[in-house]
mmCIF file of C-alpha atoms in Angstrom:
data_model
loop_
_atom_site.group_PDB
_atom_site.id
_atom_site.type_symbol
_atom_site.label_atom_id
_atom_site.label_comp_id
_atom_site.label_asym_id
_atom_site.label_seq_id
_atom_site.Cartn_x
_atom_site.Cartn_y
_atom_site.Cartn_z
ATOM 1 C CA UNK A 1 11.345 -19.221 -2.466
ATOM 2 C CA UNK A 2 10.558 -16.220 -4.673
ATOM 3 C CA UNK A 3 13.188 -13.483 -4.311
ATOM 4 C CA UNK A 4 14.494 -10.236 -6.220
ATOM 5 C CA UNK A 5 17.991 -9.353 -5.687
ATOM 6 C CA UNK A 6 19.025 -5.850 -6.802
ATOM 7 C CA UNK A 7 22.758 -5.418 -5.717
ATOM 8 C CA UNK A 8 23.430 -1.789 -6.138
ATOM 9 C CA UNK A 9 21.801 0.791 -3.810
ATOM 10 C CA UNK A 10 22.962 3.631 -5.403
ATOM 11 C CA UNK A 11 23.916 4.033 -8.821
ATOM 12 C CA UNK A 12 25.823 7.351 -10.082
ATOM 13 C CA UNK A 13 26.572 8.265 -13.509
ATOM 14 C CA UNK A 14 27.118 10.866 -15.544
ATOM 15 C CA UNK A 15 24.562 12.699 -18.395
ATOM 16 C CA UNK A 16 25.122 10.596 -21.554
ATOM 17 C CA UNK A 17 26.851 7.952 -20.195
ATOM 18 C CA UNK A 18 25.666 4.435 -20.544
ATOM 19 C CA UNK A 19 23.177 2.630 -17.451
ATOM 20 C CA UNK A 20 22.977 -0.862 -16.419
ATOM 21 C CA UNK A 21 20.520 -1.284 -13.567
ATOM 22 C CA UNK A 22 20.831 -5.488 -12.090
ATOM 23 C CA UNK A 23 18.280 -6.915 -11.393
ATOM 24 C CA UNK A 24 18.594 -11.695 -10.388
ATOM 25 C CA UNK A 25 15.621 -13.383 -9.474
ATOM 26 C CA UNK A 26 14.834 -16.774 -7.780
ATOM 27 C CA UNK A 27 11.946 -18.356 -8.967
ATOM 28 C CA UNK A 28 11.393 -22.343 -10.293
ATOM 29 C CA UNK A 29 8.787 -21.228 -12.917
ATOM 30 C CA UNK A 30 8.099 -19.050 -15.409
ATOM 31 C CA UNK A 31 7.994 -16.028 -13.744
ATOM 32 C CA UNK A 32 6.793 -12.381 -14.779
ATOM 33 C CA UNK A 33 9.332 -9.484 -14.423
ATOM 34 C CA UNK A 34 8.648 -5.685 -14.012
ATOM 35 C CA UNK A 35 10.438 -2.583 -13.733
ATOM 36 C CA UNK A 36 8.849 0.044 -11.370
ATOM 37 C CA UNK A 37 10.196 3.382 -11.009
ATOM 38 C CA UNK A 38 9.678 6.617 -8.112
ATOM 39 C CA UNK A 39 10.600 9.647 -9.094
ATOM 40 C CA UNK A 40 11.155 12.307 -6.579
ATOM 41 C CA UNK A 41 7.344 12.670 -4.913
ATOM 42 C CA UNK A 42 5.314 11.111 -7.340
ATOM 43 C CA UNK A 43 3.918 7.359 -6.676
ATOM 44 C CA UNK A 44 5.345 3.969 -7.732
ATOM 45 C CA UNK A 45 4.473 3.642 -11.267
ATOM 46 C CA UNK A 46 5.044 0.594 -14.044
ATOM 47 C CA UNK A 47 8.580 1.347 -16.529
ATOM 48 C CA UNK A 48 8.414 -1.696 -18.133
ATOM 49 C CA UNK A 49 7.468 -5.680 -18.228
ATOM 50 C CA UNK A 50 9.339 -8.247 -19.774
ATOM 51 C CA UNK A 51 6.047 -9.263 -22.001
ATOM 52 C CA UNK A 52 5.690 -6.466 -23.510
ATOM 53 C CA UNK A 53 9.449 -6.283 -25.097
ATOM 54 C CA UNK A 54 9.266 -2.761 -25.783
ATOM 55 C CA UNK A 55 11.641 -0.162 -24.985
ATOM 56 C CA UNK A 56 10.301 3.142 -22.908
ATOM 57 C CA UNK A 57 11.822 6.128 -22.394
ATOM 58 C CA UNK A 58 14.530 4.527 -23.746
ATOM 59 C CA UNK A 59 15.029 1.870 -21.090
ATOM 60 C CA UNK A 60 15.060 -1.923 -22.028
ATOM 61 C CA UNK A 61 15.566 -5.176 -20.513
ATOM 62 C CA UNK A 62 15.888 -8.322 -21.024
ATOM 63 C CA UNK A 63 14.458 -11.782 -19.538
ATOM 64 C CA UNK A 64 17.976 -14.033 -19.590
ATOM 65 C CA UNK A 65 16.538 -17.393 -17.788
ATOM 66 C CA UNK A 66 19.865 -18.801 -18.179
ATOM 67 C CA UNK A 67 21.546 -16.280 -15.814
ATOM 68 C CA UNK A 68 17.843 -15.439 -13.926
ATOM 69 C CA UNK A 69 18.565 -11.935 -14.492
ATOM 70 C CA UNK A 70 16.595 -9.099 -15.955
ATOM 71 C CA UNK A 71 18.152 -6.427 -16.009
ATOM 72 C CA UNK A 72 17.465 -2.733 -16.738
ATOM 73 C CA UNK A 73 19.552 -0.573 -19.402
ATOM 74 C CA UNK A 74 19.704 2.822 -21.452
ATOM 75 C CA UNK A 75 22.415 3.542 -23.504
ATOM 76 C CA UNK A 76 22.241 7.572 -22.961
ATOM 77 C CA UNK A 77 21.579 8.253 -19.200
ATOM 78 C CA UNK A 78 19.385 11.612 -18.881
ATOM 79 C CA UNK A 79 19.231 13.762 -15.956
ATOM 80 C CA UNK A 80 15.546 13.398 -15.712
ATOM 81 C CA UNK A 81 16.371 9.751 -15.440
ATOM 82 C CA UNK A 82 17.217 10.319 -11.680
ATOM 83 C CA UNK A 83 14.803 8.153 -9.550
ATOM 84 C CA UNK A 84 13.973 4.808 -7.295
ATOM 85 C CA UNK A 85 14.018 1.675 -9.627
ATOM 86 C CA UNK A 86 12.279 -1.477 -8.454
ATOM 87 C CA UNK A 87 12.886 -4.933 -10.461
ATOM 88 C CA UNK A 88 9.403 -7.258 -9.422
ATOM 89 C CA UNK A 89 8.619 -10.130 -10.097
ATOM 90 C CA UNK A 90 4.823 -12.031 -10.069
ATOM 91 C CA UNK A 91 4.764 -15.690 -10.050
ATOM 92 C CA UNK A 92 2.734 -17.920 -12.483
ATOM 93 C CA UNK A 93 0.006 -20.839 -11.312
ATOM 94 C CA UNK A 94 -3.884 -20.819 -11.156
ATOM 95 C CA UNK A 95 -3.432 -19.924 -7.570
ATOM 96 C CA UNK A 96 -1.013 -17.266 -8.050
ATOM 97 C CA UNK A 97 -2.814 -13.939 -7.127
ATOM 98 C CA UNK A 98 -0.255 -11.444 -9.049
ATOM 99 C CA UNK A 99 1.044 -9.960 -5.766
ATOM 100 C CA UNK A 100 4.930 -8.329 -6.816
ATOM 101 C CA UNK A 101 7.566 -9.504 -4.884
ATOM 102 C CA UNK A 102 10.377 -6.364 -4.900
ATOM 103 C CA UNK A 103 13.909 -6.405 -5.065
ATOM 104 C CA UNK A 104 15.598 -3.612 -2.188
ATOM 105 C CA UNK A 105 15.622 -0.752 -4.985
ATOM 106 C CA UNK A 106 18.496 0.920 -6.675
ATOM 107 C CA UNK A 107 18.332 4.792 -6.579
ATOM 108 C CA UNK A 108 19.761 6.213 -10.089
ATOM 109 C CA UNK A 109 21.443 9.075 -9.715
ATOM 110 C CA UNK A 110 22.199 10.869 -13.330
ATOM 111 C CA UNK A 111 24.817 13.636 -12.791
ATOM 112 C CA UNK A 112 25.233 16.938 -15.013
ATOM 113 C CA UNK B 1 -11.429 9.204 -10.086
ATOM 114 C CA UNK B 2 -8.484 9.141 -12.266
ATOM 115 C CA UNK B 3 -6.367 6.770 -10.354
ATOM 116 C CA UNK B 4 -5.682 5.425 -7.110
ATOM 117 C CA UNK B 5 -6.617 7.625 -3.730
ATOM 118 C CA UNK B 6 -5.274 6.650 -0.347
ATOM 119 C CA UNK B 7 -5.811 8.777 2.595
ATOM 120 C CA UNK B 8 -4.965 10.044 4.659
ATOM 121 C CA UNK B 9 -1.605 11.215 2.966
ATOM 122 C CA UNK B 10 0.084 11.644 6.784
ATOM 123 C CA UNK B 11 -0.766 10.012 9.802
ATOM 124 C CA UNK B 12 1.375 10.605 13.107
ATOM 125 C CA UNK B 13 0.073 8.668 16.154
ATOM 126 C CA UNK B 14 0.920 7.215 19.152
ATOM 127 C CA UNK B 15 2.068 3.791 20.471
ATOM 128 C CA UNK B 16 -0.484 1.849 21.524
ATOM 129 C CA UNK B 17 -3.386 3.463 19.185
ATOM 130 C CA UNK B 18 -5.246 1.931 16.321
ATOM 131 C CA UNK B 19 -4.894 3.560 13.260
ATOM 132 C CA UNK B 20 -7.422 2.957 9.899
ATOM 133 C CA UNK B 21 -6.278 3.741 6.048
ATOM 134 C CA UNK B 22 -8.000 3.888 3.360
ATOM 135 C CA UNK B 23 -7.920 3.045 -0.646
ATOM 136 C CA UNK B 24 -10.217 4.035 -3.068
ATOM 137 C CA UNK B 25 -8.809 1.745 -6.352
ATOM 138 C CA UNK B 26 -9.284 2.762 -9.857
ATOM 139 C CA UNK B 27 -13.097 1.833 -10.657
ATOM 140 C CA UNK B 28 -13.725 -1.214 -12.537
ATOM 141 C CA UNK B 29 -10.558 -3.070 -10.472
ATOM 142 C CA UNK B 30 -11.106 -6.340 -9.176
ATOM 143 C CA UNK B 31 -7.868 -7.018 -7.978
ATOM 144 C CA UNK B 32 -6.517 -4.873 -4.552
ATOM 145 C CA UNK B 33 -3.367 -4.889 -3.167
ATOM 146 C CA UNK B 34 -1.091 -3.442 -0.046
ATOM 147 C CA UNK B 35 1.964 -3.021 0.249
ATOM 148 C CA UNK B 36 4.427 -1.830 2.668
ATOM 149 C CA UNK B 37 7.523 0.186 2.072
ATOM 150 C CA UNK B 38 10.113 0.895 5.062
ATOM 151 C CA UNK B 39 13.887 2.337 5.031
ATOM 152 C CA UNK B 40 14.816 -1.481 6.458
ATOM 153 C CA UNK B 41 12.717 -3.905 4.385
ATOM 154 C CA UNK B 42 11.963 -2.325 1.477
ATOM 155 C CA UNK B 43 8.223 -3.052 -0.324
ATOM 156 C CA UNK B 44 6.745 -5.944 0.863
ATOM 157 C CA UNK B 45 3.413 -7.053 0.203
ATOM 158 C CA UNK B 46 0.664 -7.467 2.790
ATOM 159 C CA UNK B 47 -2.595 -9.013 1.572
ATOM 160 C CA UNK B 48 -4.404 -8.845 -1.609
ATOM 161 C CA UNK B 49 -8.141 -8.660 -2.747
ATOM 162 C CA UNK B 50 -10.174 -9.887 -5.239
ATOM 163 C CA UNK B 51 -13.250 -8.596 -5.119
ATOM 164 C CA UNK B 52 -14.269 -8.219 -0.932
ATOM 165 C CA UNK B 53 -12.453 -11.475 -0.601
ATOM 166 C CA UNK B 54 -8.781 -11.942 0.366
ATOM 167 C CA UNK B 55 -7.286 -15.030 -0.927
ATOM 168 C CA UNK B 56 -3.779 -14.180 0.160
ATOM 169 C CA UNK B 57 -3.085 -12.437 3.767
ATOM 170 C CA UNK B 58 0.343 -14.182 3.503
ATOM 171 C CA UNK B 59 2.324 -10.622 3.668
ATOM 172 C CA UNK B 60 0.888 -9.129 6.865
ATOM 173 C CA UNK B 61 3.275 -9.182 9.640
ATOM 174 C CA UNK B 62 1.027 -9.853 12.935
ATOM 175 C CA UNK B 63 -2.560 -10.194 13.970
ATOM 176 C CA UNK B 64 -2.538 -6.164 14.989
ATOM 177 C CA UNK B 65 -3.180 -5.768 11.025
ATOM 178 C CA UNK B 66 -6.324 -6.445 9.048
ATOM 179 C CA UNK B 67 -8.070 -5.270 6.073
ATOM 180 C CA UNK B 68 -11.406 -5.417 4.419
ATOM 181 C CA UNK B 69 -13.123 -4.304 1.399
ATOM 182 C CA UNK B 70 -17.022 -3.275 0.622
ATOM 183 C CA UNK B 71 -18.490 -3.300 -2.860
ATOM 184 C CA UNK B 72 -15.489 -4.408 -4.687
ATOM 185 C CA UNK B 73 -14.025 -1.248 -3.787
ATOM 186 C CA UNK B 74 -12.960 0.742 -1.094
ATOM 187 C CA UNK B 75 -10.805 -0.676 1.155
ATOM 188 C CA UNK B 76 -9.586 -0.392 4.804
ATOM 189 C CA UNK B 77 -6.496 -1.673 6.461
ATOM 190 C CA UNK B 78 -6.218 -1.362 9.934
ATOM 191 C CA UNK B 79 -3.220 -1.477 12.481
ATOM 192 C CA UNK B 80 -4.285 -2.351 16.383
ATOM 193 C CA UNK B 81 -1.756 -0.833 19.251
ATOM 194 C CA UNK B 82 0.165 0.507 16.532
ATOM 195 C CA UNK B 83 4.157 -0.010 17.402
ATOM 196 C CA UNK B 84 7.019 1.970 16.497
ATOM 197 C CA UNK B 85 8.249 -0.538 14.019
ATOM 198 C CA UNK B 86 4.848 -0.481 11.907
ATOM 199 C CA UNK B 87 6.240 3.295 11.414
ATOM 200 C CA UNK B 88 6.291 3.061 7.131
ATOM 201 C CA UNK B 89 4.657 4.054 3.787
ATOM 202 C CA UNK B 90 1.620 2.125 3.289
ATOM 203 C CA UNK B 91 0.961 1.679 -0.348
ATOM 204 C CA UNK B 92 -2.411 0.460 -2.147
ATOM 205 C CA UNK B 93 -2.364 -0.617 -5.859
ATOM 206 C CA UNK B 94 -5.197 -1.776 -8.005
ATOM 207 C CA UNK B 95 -5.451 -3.740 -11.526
ATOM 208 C CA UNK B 96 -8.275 -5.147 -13.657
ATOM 209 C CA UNK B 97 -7.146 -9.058 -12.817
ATOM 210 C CA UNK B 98 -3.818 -10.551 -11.526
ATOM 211 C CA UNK B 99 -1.023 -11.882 -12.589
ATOM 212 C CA UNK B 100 1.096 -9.759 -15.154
ATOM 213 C CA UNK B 101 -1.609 -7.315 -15.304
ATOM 214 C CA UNK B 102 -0.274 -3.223 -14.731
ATOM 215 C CA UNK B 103 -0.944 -2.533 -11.158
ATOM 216 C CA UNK B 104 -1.581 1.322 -10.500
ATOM 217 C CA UNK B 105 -0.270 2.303 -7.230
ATOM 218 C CA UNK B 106 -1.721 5.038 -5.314
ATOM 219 C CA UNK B 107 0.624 8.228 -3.456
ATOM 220 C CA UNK B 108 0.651 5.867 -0.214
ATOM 221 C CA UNK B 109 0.210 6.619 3.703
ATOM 222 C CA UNK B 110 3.007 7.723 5.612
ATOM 223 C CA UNK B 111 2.612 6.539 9.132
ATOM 224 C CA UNK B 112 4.665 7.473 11.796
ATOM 225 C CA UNK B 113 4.459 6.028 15.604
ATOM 226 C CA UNK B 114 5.475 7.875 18.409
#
């Protein structure tokens, strides 16, 4: 079964301090990975995907199909940082129709 | 438009009524999705479009929901004797194909049954 585990609900840190966000998957393929982020009252929109390998807004994160994670980091937390974070994942297959299966969210919380 | 319109934005009701929503995806999207997001089961999808078909109506909970879509475009999704459990933020999303393609979501529906 496809599944997105994100174990942290709530992550507090402090401005300038380092950010790890987990994210574990379950998948038997070769699966697609995604970031989402919500910040306060705007919509769901895309951070990052692990195909693109690029870093944004200073975020990156890895694909480690050893240890199924992907997980999100930023070496310099910002208070405008402060939002909902959503690890997906899409499967692969002909049939596959790109629906995002979503981990629970963690809510970042970057303190003055 | 410039991205993805639900509406309405709020929708309070009662138990027992039927309830429509709406999404108007980017234009030029083949590919249509809803999701739900709740306080106890996070986002889960519910069915997803291509074109006016939907391949995939794995994700919606109970045969009170349905959806449709006309000219590859707007689409509905309806809730029948709406229940205080189908209380939620109903969120529509649109991309040019499927898999690993962006998906643009739009500022959702926030139901609430009384």
């Amino acid at each position: 079964a496809q599944r997105v585990t994100q174990p942290e609900k709530l992550l507090s840190v402090f401005k300038g301090a380092p950010v790890e966000l987990k994210c574990n998957y379950s998948y038997s393929g070769s699966p697609e990975l995604f970031w989402y982020v919500q910040y306060s009252r705007q919509r769901l929109q895309l951070l990052l995907r692990h195909i693109s390998r690029e870093s944004i807004k200073g975020f990156t994160a890895d694909l480690n199909k050893g240890e199924t994670s992907f997980h999100l980091k930023k070496p310099f937390a910002q208070e405008e940082d402060s939002a909902m974070y959503y690890c997906a994942l899409s499967g692969e297959g002909s049939s596959n129709t790109g629906k995002l299966i979503f981990g629970q969210g963690t809510t970042l919380q970057v303190k003055p | 438009g410039a991205g993805v319109s639900q509406s309405p934005s709020n929708k309070v009701t009662e138990k027992g009524k039927d309830v429509e929503l709406r999404c108007d995806p980017i234009s030029g999207h083949t590919a249509l999705y809803w999701y739900r997001q709740s306080l106890g089961q996070g986002l889960e999808f519910l069915i997803y479009f291509q074109g006016n078909s939907a391949p995939d109506k794995s994700g919606l909970p109970s045969d009170r929901f349905s959806a449709e879509r006309t000219g590859g475009s707007v689409s509905t999704l309806t809730i029948q004797r709406t229940q205080q459990e189908d209380s939620a933020v109903y969120l529509c999303a649109s991309s040019f194909l499927m898999r690993g393609d962006i998906q643009y979501f739009g500022a959702g529906t926030r139901l609430s049954v009384l």
